[in-house]
Coordinates of C-alpha atoms in Angstrom, one line a residue:
X1 CA -13.2 -11.4 -6.9
X2 CA -10.2 -12.4 -4.8
X3 CA -7.9 -10.6 -7.2
X4 CA -9.8 -7.4 -6.7
X5 CA -9.6 -7.7 -2.9
X6 CA -5.8 -8.2 -3.2
X7 CA -5.6 -5.1 -5.5
X8 CA -7.4 -3.0 -2.9
X9 CA -5.2 -4.4 -0.1
X10 CA -2.1 -3.6 -2.1
X11 CA -3.4 -0.1 -2.9
X12 CA -3.8 0.6 0.8
X13 CA -0.3 -0.8 1.5
X14 CA 1.4 1.3 -1.2
X15 CA -0.7 4.4 -0.4
X16 CA 0.4 4.3 3.2
X17 CA 4.0 5.0 2.2
X18 CA 3.0 8.0 0.2
X19 CA 0.4 9.2 2.8
X20 CA 2.9 9.2 5.7
X21 CA 5.6 11.0 3.8
X22 CA 3.2 13.5 2.2
X23 CA 1.6 14.4 5.6
X24 CA 5.1 15.1 6.9
X25 CA 5.9 17.3 4.0
X26 CA 2.6 19.1 4.4
X27 CA 3.5 20.0 7.9
X28 CA 6.8 21.5 6.6
X29 CA 5.0 23.5 3.9
X30 CA 2.3 24.7 6.3
X31 CA 5.2 26.3 8.2
X32 CA 6.5 27.9 5.0
X33 CA 9.4 25.5 4.3
X34 CA 9.8 23.4 1.1
X35 CA 12.0 20.4 1.6
X36 CA 12.8 18.7 -1.7
X37 CA 15.0 16.1 0.1
X38 CA 12.2 13.6 0.8
X39 CA 13.7 11.0 -1.5
X40 CA 17.1 11.1 0.2
X41 CA 15.6 11.1 3.7
X42 CA 13.4 8.1 2.9
X43 CA 16.3 6.2 1.5
X44 CA 18.5 6.8 4.6
X45 CA 15.6 6.0 6.8
X46 CA 14.9 2.8 4.9
X47 CA 18.4 1.5 5.4
X48 CA 18.5 2.7 9.0
X49 CA 15.3 0.9 9.8
X50 CA 16.2 -2.2 7.9
X51 CA 19.6 -2.4 9.6
X52 CA 18.1 -1.9 13.0
X53 CA 15.7 -4.8 12.5
X54 CA 18.5 -7.0 11.2
X55 CA 20.5 -6.4 14.4
X56 CA 17.7 -6.3 16.9
X57 CA 14.8 -8.3 15.4
X58 CA 12.4 -5.6 16.5
X59 CA 10.2 -3.7 14.0
X60 CA 9.6 -1.1 16.6
X61 CA 13.3 -0.3 16.9
X62 CA 13.5 -0.2 13.1
X63 CA 10.7 2.3 12.9
X64 CA 12.3 4.5 15.6
X65 CA 15.7 4.3 13.8
X66 CA 14.0 5.3 10.6
X67 CA 12.2 8.2 12.2
X68 CA 15.4 9.3 13.9
X69 CA 17.4 9.2 10.6
X70 CA 14.7 11.3 8.9
X71 CA 14.5 13.8 11.7
X72 CA 18.3 14.3 11.9
X73 CA 18.6 14.9 8.2
X74 CA 15.6 17.2 8.2
X75 CA 17.0 19.1 11.2
X76 CA 20.3 19.6 9.3
X77 CA 18.4 20.9 6.4
X78 CA 16.4 23.2 8.7
X79 CA 19.5 24.7 10.3
X80 CA 20.9 25.5 6.8
X81 CA 17.7 27.1 5.4
X82 CA 16.3 28.7 8.5
X83 CA 19.4 30.1 10.2
X84 CA 21.9 30.3 7.4
X85 CA 19.3 31.3 4.8
X86 CA 20.5 28.9 2.1
X87 CA 18.2 28.4 -0.8
X88 CA 15.5 26.0 0.2
X89 CA 15.2 24.3 -3.2
X90 CA 18.9 23.9 -3.8
X91 CA 19.5 22.7 -0.3
X92 CA 16.6 20.2 -0.6
X93 CA 18.0 18.8 -3.9
X94 CA 21.4 18.5 -2.3
X95 CA 19.9 16.6 0.6
X96 CA 18.1 14.2 -1.8
X97 CA 21.4 13.5 -3.6
X98 CA 23.3 13.2 -0.4
X99 CA 20.8 10.7 1.0
X100 CA 20.9 8.6 -2.1
X101 CA 24.7 8.3 -2.0
X102 CA 24.9 7.8 1.8
X103 CA 22.2 5.1 1.8
X104 CA 23.9 3.2 -1.1
X105 CA 27.3 3.3 0.8
X106 CA 25.8 2.3 4.2
X107 CA 23.5 -0.3 2.7
X108 CA 26.2 -2.1 0.6
X109 CA 26.6 -4.8 3.3
X110 CA 22.9 -5.3 3.9
X111 CA 21.8 -6.2 0.3
X112 CA 21.7 -10.0 1.0
X113 CA 20.4 -9.7 4.6
X114 CA 17.0 -11.1 5.5
X115 CA 14.6 -9.9 8.1
X116 CA 13.0 -12.2 10.7
X117 CA 9.7 -13.9 9.6
X118 CA 7.0 -11.3 9.3
X119 CA 4.1 -11.7 11.7
X120 CA 0.4 -12.0 10.6
X121 CA -1.4 -8.7 11.1
X122 CA -4.9 -10.0 10.3
X123 CA -7.7 -8.6 12.6
X124 CA -9.5 -11.5 14.2
X125 CA -13.0 -12.2 12.8
X126 CA -13.0 -9.2 10.5
X127 CA -10.3 -10.6 8.3
X128 CA -12.4 -13.7 7.7
X129 CA -15.3 -11.7 6.1
X130 CA -15.4 -12.6 2.3
X131 CA -13.8 -9.9 0.1
X132 CA -13.9 -7.2 2.8
X133 CA -11.6 -9.1 5.1
X134 CA -8.7 -9.7 2.7
X135 CA -9.1 -6.2 1.2
X136 CA -9.2 -4.1 4.4
X137 CA -8.5 -6.1 7.6
X138 CA -5.2 -7.8 6.9
X139 CA -3.0 -4.7 7.0
X140 CA -0.1 -3.6 9.2
X141 CA -1.3 -1.3 12.0
X142 CA 0.5 1.6 10.4
X143 CA -2.0 1.5 7.6
X144 CA -4.8 2.3 10.0
X145 CA -2.6 4.7 12.1
X146 CA -1.8 6.8 8.9
X147 CA -5.6 7.3 8.4
X148 CA -6.1 8.3 12.0
X149 CA -3.1 10.6 11.9
X150 CA -4.5 12.4 8.8
X151 CA -7.7 13.2 10.6
X152 CA -5.8 14.1 13.8
X153 CA -3.7 16.5 11.7
X154 CA -6.9 18.2 10.4
X155 CA -8.0 18.7 14.0
X156 CA -4.6 20.0 15.0
X157 CA -4.2 22.5 12.1
X158 CA -7.8 23.9 12.2
X159 CA -9.0 23.3 15.8
X160 CA -6.1 24.1 18.1
X161 CA -4.1 27.1 19.0
X162 CA -0.8 25.4 18.2
X163 CA -2.1 24.6 14.7
X164 CA -3.2 28.2 14.2
X165 CA 0.3 29.4 15.2
X166 CA 1.9 26.9 12.8
X167 CA -0.3 28.1 9.9
X168 CA 0.3 31.8 10.8
X169 CA 4.1 31.2 10.5
X170 CA 3.6 29.8 7.0
X171 CA 1.2 32.6 6.0
X172 CA 3.1 35.6 7.5
X173 CA 6.2 34.9 9.5
X174 CA 6.7 38.7 10.0
X175 CA 3.4 39.1 11.7
X176 CA 3.9 36.0 13.9
X177 CA 7.4 37.3 14.9
X178 CA 5.8 40.7 15.8
X179 CA 3.4 38.9 18.1
X180 CA 6.3 37.3 19.9
X181 CA 6.3 33.8 18.4
X182 CA 9.7 32.1 17.8
X183 CA 9.3 31.7 14.1
X184 CA 12.6 30.0 13.4
X185 CA 12.2 27.4 16.2
X186 CA 8.6 26.7 15.1
X187 CA 9.8 26.2 11.5
X188 CA 12.7 23.9 12.7
X189 CA 10.2 21.9 14.8
X190 CA 7.9 21.5 11.8
X191 CA 10.8 20.5 9.6
X192 CA 12.0 17.9 12.1
X193 CA 8.6 16.4 12.5
X194 CA 8.1 16.3 8.8
X195 CA 11.5 14.6 8.4
X196 CA 10.6 12.0 11.1
X197 CA 7.4 11.2 9.2
X198 CA 9.4 10.8 5.9
X199 CA 11.7 8.6 7.9
X200 CA 8.8 6.5 9.1
X201 CA 7.6 6.1 5.5
X202 CA 11.1 5.0 4.4
X203 CA 11.3 2.5 7.3
X204 CA 7.9 1.1 6.5
X205 CA 9.0 0.6 2.9
X206 CA 12.0 -1.5 3.8
X207 CA 10.5 -3.3 6.8
X208 CA 6.9 -4.0 5.8
X209 CA 6.1 -3.0 2.2
X210 CA 9.1 -4.8 0.7
X211 CA 11.0 -6.4 3.6
X212 CA 14.5 -6.1 2.0
X213 CA 17.1 -3.5 1.2
X214 CA 18.0 -2.6 -2.4
X215 CA 19.9 0.5 -3.4
X216 CA 17.5 3.2 -4.6
X217 CA 14.4 1.2 -3.5
X218 CA 12.3 4.3 -2.8
X219 CA 12.1 4.6 -6.6
X220 CA 10.7 8.1 -6.8
X221 CA 8.1 7.8 -4.1
X222 CA 9.6 10.8 -2.3
X223 CA 9.1 12.9 -5.4
X224 CA 5.5 11.7 -5.7
X225 CA 4.9 12.6 -2.0
X226 CA 6.2 16.1 -2.7
X227 CA 3.8 16.5 -5.7
X228 CA 0.9 15.1 -3.6
X229 CA 1.0 18.1 -1.3
X230 CA 0.3 20.4 -4.2
X231 CA -2.2 17.9 -5.7
X232 CA -4.1 18.0 -2.4
X233 CA -3.8 21.8 -2.2
X234 CA -2.3 21.4 1.3
X235 CA -5.3 19.6 2.8
X236 CA -4.6 16.4 4.9
X237 CA -7.8 14.6 3.8
X238 CA -7.0 15.2 0.2
X239 CA -3.4 14.0 0.8
X240 CA -4.8 10.8 2.0
X241 CA -7.1 10.4 -1.0
X242 CA -4.3 11.3 -3.4
X243 CA -2.0 8.8 -1.7
X244 CA -4.4 6.0 -2.3
X245 CA -5.1 7.2 -5.8
X246 CA -1.4 7.1 -6.8
X247 CA -0.9 3.9 -4.7
X248 CA -3.6 2.3 -6.7
X249 CA -2.0 3.4 -9.9
X250 CA 1.3 1.9 -8.8
X251 CA -0.4 -1.4 -8.0
X252 CA -2.4 -1.4 -11.2
X253 CA 0.7 -2.0 -13.2
X254 CA 1.5 -5.1 -11.3
X255 CA -2.1 -6.3 -11.4
X256 CA -2.3 -5.9 -15.2
X257 CA 0.9 -7.9 -15.5
X258 CA -0.4 -10.6 -13.3
X259 CA -3.6 -11.1 -15.3
X260 CA -1.5 -11.4 -18.5
X261 CA -2.1 -8.0 -20.1
X262 CA 0.4 -7.9 -23.0
X263 CA 1.9 -4.5 -22.5
X264 CA 5.5 -3.4 -22.0
X265 CA 6.2 -3.4 -18.3
X266 CA 8.2 -0.2 -18.7
X267 CA 5.1 1.7 -19.7
X268 CA 3.1 0.2 -16.9
X269 CA 5.7 1.3 -14.4
X270 CA 5.5 4.8 -15.8
X271 CA 1.8 5.0 -14.9
X272 CA 2.1 6.6 -11.4
X273 CA 4.4 9.4 -12.8
X274 CA 2.2 10.0 -15.8
X275 CA -0.8 10.3 -13.6
X276 CA 1.1 12.6 -11.3
X277 CA 2.1 14.9 -14.1
X278 CA -1.5 14.9 -15.6
X279 CA -3.1 15.8 -12.3
X280 CA -0.6 18.6 -11.6
X281 CA -1.1 19.9 -15.1
X282 CA -4.9 20.0 -14.6
X283 CA -4.6 21.7 -11.2
X284 CA -2.1 24.3 -12.5
X285 CA -4.8 25.5 -14.9
X286 CA -6.6 27.1 -12.0
X287 CA -4.0 29.4 -10.4
X288 CA -6.6 31.1 -8.3
X289 CA -7.5 27.9 -6.5
X290 CA -3.8 27.2 -5.8
X291 CA -3.2 30.7 -4.4
X292 CA -6.2 30.5 -2.1
X293 CA -5.0 27.3 -0.5
X294 CA -1.2 27.7 -0.7
X295 CA 0.6 29.1 2.4
X296 CA 1.5 32.6 1.4
X297 CA 5.1 32.5 2.5
X298 CA 6.0 29.0 1.3
X299 CA 9.6 28.8 0.2
X300 CA 10.4 32.3 1.2
X301 CA 13.3 33.0 3.7
X302 CA 12.6 34.9 6.9
X303 CA 14.9 37.5 8.4
X304 CA 13.9 38.4 12.0
X305 CA 15.9 41.6 11.9
X306 CA 14.2 43.0 8.7

């Protein structure tokens, strides 16, 4: 029974990384921008956050550094695709490659560094409940904040004027521009916020999830986060559900290894990506469902003078 509780706890922990990054990318795409550079942003944020904690001893400073690194990289991407009208997909891929190289270069001196001792995040009394406590109430506060943020994002997108404007920019930027809304600045703001959330996910990865720095440690989670937005058909609650689904798939491979399942570890490590492809293949069979939920102008450039 304890092993199942630990599996659930590990699933929540792993899913949080995907959830935070995916919600950030969802904000981008709701504004009509596709940023394929999540992997690179998360890697740079991971080393920025890790280095900040090494030098200051403060997790909070580390998270801020990670969010700052993600936001700056995303803003650079935003200027290129929104004002200079570069191709969103090519620019995003370039950002992913740039982030991977930059993080490896900057992080070379931090590979053997250790973080201060991690505090205990158990919630008093609740964490002592058999099974439920170890499974749900011994998590870092960001695990719970990610859930709260997902529901706050639902309220923002569908219950506020600002959320309506953001969605209108993603649906028809020409109409939003005709009504006097600064489409380019709204898109840049959405891209920067999305980058900050990807940065927070990267910092969480290196500070809390696996408190160390290793080159390429994001290991494809940025790409899974990108796929999650489509899997969730651009709905925050479904993003959260999908994040825990894929987080559980990632942790299942370690769980099976720990209980002695005689199966090649390489195949177990492939499980999250195989599940990702399988789910996307199933969803893609219903093109109508995707078209109904997908922002109409996603990935399309906007020319205010046209």
